[in-house]
Coordinates of C-alpha atoms in Angstrom, one line a residue:
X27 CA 43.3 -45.6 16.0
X28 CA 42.7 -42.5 14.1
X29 CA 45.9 -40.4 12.3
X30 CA 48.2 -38.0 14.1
X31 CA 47.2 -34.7 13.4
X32 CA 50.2 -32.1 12.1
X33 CA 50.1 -28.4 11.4
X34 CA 51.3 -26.8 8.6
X35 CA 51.0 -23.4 7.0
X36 CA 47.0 -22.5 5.7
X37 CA 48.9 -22.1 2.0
X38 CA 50.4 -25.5 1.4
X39 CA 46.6 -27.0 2.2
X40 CA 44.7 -24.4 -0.1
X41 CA 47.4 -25.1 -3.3
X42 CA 47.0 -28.9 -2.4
X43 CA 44.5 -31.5 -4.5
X44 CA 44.1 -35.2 -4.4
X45 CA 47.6 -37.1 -5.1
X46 CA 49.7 -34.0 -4.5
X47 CA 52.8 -34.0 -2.0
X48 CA 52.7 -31.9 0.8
X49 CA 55.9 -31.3 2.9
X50 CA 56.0 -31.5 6.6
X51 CA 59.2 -30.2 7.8
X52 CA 60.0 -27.7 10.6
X53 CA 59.1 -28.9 14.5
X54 CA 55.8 -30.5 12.9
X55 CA 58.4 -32.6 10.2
X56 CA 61.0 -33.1 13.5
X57 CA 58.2 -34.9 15.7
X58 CA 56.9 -37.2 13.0
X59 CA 59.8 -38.1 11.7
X60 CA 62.1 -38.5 15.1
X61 CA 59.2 -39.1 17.7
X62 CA 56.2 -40.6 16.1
X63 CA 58.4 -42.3 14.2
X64 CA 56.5 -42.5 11.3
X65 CA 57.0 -44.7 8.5
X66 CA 56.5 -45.0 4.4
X67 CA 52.5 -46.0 3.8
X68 CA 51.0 -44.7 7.3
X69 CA 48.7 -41.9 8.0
X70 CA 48.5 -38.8 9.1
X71 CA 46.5 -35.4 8.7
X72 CA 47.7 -32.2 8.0
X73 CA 46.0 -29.1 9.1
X74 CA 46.0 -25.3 9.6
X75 CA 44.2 -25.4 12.9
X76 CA 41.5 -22.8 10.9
X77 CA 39.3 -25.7 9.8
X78 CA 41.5 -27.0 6.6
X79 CA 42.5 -30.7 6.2
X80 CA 43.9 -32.7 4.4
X81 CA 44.1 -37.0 4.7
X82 CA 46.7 -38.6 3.5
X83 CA 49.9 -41.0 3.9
X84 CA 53.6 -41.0 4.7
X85 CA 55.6 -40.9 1.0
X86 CA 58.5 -40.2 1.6
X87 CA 61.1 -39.5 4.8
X88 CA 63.6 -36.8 4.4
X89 CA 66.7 -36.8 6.8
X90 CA 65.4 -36.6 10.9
X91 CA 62.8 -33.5 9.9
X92 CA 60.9 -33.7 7.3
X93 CA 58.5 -35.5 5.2
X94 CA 55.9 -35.9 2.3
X95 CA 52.7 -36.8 2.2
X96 CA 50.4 -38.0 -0.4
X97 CA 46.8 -36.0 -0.1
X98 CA 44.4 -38.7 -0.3
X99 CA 41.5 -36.1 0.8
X100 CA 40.7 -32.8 1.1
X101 CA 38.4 -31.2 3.9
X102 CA 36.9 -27.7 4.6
X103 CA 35.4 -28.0 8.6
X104 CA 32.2 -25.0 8.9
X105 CA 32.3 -22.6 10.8
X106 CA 30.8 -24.3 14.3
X107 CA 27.1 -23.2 14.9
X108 CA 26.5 -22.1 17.6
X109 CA 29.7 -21.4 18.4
X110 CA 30.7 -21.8 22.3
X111 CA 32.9 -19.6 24.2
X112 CA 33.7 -19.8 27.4
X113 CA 35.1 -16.5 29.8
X114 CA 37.6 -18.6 31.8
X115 CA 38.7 -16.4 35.1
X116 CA 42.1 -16.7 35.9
X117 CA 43.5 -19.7 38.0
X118 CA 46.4 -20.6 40.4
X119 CA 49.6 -22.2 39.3
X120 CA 49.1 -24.5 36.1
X121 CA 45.4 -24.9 36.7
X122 CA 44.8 -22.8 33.2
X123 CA 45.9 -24.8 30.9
X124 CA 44.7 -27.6 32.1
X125 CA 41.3 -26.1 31.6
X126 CA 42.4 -24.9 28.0
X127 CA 43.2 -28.3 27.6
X128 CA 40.5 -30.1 28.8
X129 CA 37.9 -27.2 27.1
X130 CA 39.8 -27.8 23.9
X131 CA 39.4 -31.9 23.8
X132 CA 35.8 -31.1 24.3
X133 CA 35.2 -28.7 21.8
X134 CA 34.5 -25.6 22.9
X135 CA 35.3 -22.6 19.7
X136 CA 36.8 -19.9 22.1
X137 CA 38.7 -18.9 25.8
X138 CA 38.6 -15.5 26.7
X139 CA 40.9 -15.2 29.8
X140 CA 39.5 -12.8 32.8
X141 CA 40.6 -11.1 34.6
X142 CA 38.0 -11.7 37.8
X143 CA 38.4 -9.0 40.8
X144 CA 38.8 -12.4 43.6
X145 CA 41.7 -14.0 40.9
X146 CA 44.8 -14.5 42.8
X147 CA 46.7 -14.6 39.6
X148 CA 47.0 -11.7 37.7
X149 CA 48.9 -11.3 34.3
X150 CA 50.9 -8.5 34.2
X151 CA 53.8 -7.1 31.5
X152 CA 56.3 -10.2 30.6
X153 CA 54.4 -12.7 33.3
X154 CA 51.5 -12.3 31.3
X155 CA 52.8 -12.1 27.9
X156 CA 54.5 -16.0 28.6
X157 CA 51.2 -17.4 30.5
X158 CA 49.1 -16.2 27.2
X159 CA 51.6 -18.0 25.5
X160 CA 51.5 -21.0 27.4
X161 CA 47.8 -21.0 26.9
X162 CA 47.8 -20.8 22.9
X163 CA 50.2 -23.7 22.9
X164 CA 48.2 -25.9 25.1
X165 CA 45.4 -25.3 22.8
X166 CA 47.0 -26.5 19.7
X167 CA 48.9 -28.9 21.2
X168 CA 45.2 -30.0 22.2
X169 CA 43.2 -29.2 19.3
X170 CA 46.1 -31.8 17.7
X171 CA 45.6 -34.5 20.4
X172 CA 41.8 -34.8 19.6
X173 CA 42.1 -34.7 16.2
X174 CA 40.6 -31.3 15.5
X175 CA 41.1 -29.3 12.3
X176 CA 40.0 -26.0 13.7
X177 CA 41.8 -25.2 17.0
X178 CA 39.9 -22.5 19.6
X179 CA 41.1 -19.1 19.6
X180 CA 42.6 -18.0 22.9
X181 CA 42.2 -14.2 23.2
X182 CA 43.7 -11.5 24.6
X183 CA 42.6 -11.2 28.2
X184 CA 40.0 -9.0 29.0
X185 CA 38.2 -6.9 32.3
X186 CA 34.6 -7.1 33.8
X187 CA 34.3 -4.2 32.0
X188 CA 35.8 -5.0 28.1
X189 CA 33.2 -8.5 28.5
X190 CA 30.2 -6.8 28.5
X191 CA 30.1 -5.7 24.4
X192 CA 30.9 -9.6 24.2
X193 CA 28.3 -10.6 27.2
X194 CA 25.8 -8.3 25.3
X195 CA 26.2 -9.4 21.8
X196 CA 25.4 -12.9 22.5
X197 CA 22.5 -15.0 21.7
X198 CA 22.6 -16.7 25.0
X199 CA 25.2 -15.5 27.8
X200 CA 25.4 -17.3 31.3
X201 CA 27.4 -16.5 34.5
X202 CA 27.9 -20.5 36.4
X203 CA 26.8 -19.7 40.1
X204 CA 26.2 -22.2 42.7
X205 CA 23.0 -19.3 43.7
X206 CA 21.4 -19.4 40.2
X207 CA 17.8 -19.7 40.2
X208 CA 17.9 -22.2 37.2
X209 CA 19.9 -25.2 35.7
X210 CA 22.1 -24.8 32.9
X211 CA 20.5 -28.1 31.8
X212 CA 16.9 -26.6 31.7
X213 CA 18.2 -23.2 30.0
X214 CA 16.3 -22.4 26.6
X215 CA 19.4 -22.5 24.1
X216 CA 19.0 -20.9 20.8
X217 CA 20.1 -23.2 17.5
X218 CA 22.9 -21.0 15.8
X219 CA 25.1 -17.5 17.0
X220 CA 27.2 -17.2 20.0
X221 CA 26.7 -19.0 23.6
X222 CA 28.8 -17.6 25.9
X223 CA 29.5 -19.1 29.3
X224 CA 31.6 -17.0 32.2
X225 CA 33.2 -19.3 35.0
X226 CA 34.5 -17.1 37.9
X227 CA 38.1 -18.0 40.2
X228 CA 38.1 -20.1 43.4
X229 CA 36.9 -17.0 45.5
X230 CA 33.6 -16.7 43.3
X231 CA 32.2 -14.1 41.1
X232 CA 31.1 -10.9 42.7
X233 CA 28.6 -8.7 43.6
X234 CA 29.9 -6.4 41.7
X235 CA 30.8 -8.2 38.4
X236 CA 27.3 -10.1 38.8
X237 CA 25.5 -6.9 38.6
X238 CA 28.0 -5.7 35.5
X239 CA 27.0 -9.3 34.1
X240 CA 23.5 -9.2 34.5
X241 CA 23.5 -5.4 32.7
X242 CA 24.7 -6.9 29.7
X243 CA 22.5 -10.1 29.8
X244 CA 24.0 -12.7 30.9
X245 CA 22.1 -14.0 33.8
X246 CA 23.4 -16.8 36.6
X247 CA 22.9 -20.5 36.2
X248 CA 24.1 -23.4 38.5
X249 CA 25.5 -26.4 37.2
X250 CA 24.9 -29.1 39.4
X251 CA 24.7 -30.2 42.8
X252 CA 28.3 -30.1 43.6
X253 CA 30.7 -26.9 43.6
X254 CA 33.4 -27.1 40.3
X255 CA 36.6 -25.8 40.8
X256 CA 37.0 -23.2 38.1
X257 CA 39.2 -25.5 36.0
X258 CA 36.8 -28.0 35.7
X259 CA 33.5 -25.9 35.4
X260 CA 34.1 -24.6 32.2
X261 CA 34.5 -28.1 30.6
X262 CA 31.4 -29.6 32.4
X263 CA 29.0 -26.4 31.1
X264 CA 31.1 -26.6 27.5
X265 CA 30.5 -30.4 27.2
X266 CA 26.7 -30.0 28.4
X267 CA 26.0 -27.0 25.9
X268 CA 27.3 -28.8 22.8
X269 CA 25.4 -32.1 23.6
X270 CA 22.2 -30.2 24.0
X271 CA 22.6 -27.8 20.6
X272 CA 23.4 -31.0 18.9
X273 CA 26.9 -30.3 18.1
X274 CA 28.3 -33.7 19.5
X275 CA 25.1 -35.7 17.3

């Protein structure tokens, strides 16, 4: 089994070096110490979530919070290339982060909430403010459940209208539409920049936002033979993308 992944602060990793002591303390130190239950001699990795890591065993324990670890090995992850974002349309209930979760395990570099016109959920003032929230701490707490070191940013939500500067500027953009003419599978990907995927709520993308979409550049592709629901879609499409640009070789 590979080590439990920890965050800590982006300093303590960068002022690090081979047989150095790094302290985990906090609600990082707390759940190693009282619920992993770690121990003296095992290991774990440390990281900032921004693509540092560092290897390394349990030293010492310090009270119920807090610990030291011995840096066996320093990492420094790339930037991903191409990087994959996926526009994920707001869904019902706790249906987004279960995609952010499931998007996250896979490996997919962004989520850009969206605000889709056929959404019945729409974040607005506090109600929005805590379900962003909820959405960034499902991604870390995933990005530290796969063993990542470089965690997907979860933006600000955006409009059909505030997507198409991020629809246009992309090397390959795609809208996932049980009507497109052509596969995802079959699509001609390019080897580095930004892919960008949009997956629409339960009601479907519309007219409208199609037509906005396919200004900027992203055109519609279908999946598959079966209908996603919209937390599943984007995992699917993320998962096939990074196999076919090589990023899970």
């Amino acid at each position: 089994m590979t080590a439990p992944v920890f965050v800590v602060a982006t300093d303590r990793l960068t002022a690090a070096a081979p047989g150095a002591l790094v302290r985990l303390d906090g609600a990082e130190g707390r759940h190693a110490v009282a619920v992993k239950r770690l121990e003296p001699g095992e290991p774990l990795t440390l990281t900032d979530g921004q693509g540092l890591g560092a290897h390394g065993t349990v030293a010492a324990l310090h009270g119920k919070d807090a610990l030291d670890v011995e840096v066996a090995e320093l990492r420094a992850e790339p930037a991903p290339s191409p990087r994959i974002t996926v526009v994920q349309a707001l869904p019902k209930g706790d249906r987004g982060e279960l995609a952010v979760e499931t998007m996250t395990e896979v490996g997919v570099d962004r989520v850009v909430p969206w605000s889709a016109a056929r959404c019945i959920t729409q974040w607005k003032g506090e109600r929005g403010a805590k379900a962003l929230a909820k959405w960034r701490a499902t991604a870390r707490e995933a990005g530290k459940q796969s063993r990542r070191l470089r965690f997907p940013e979860v933006t600000e939500p955006m409009t059909t209208r505030q997507l198409a500067p991020l629809l246009a500027g992309a090397q390959f953009a795609a809208v996932l539409h049980e009507e497109g003419a052509e596969p995802l599978a079959a699509a001609a990907l390019p080897a580095g920049g930004e892919l960008v995927l949009v997956v629409g709520p339960e009601g479907g993308v519309s007219p409208e936002e199609l037509a906005a979409f396919a200004e900027a550049g992203a055109r519609p592709f279908r999946l598959g033979p079966s209908v996603l629901r919209t937390s599943t879609a984007g995992v699917a499409a993320g998962a096939l993308l990074l196999g076919r640009t090589g990023r899970w070789s």
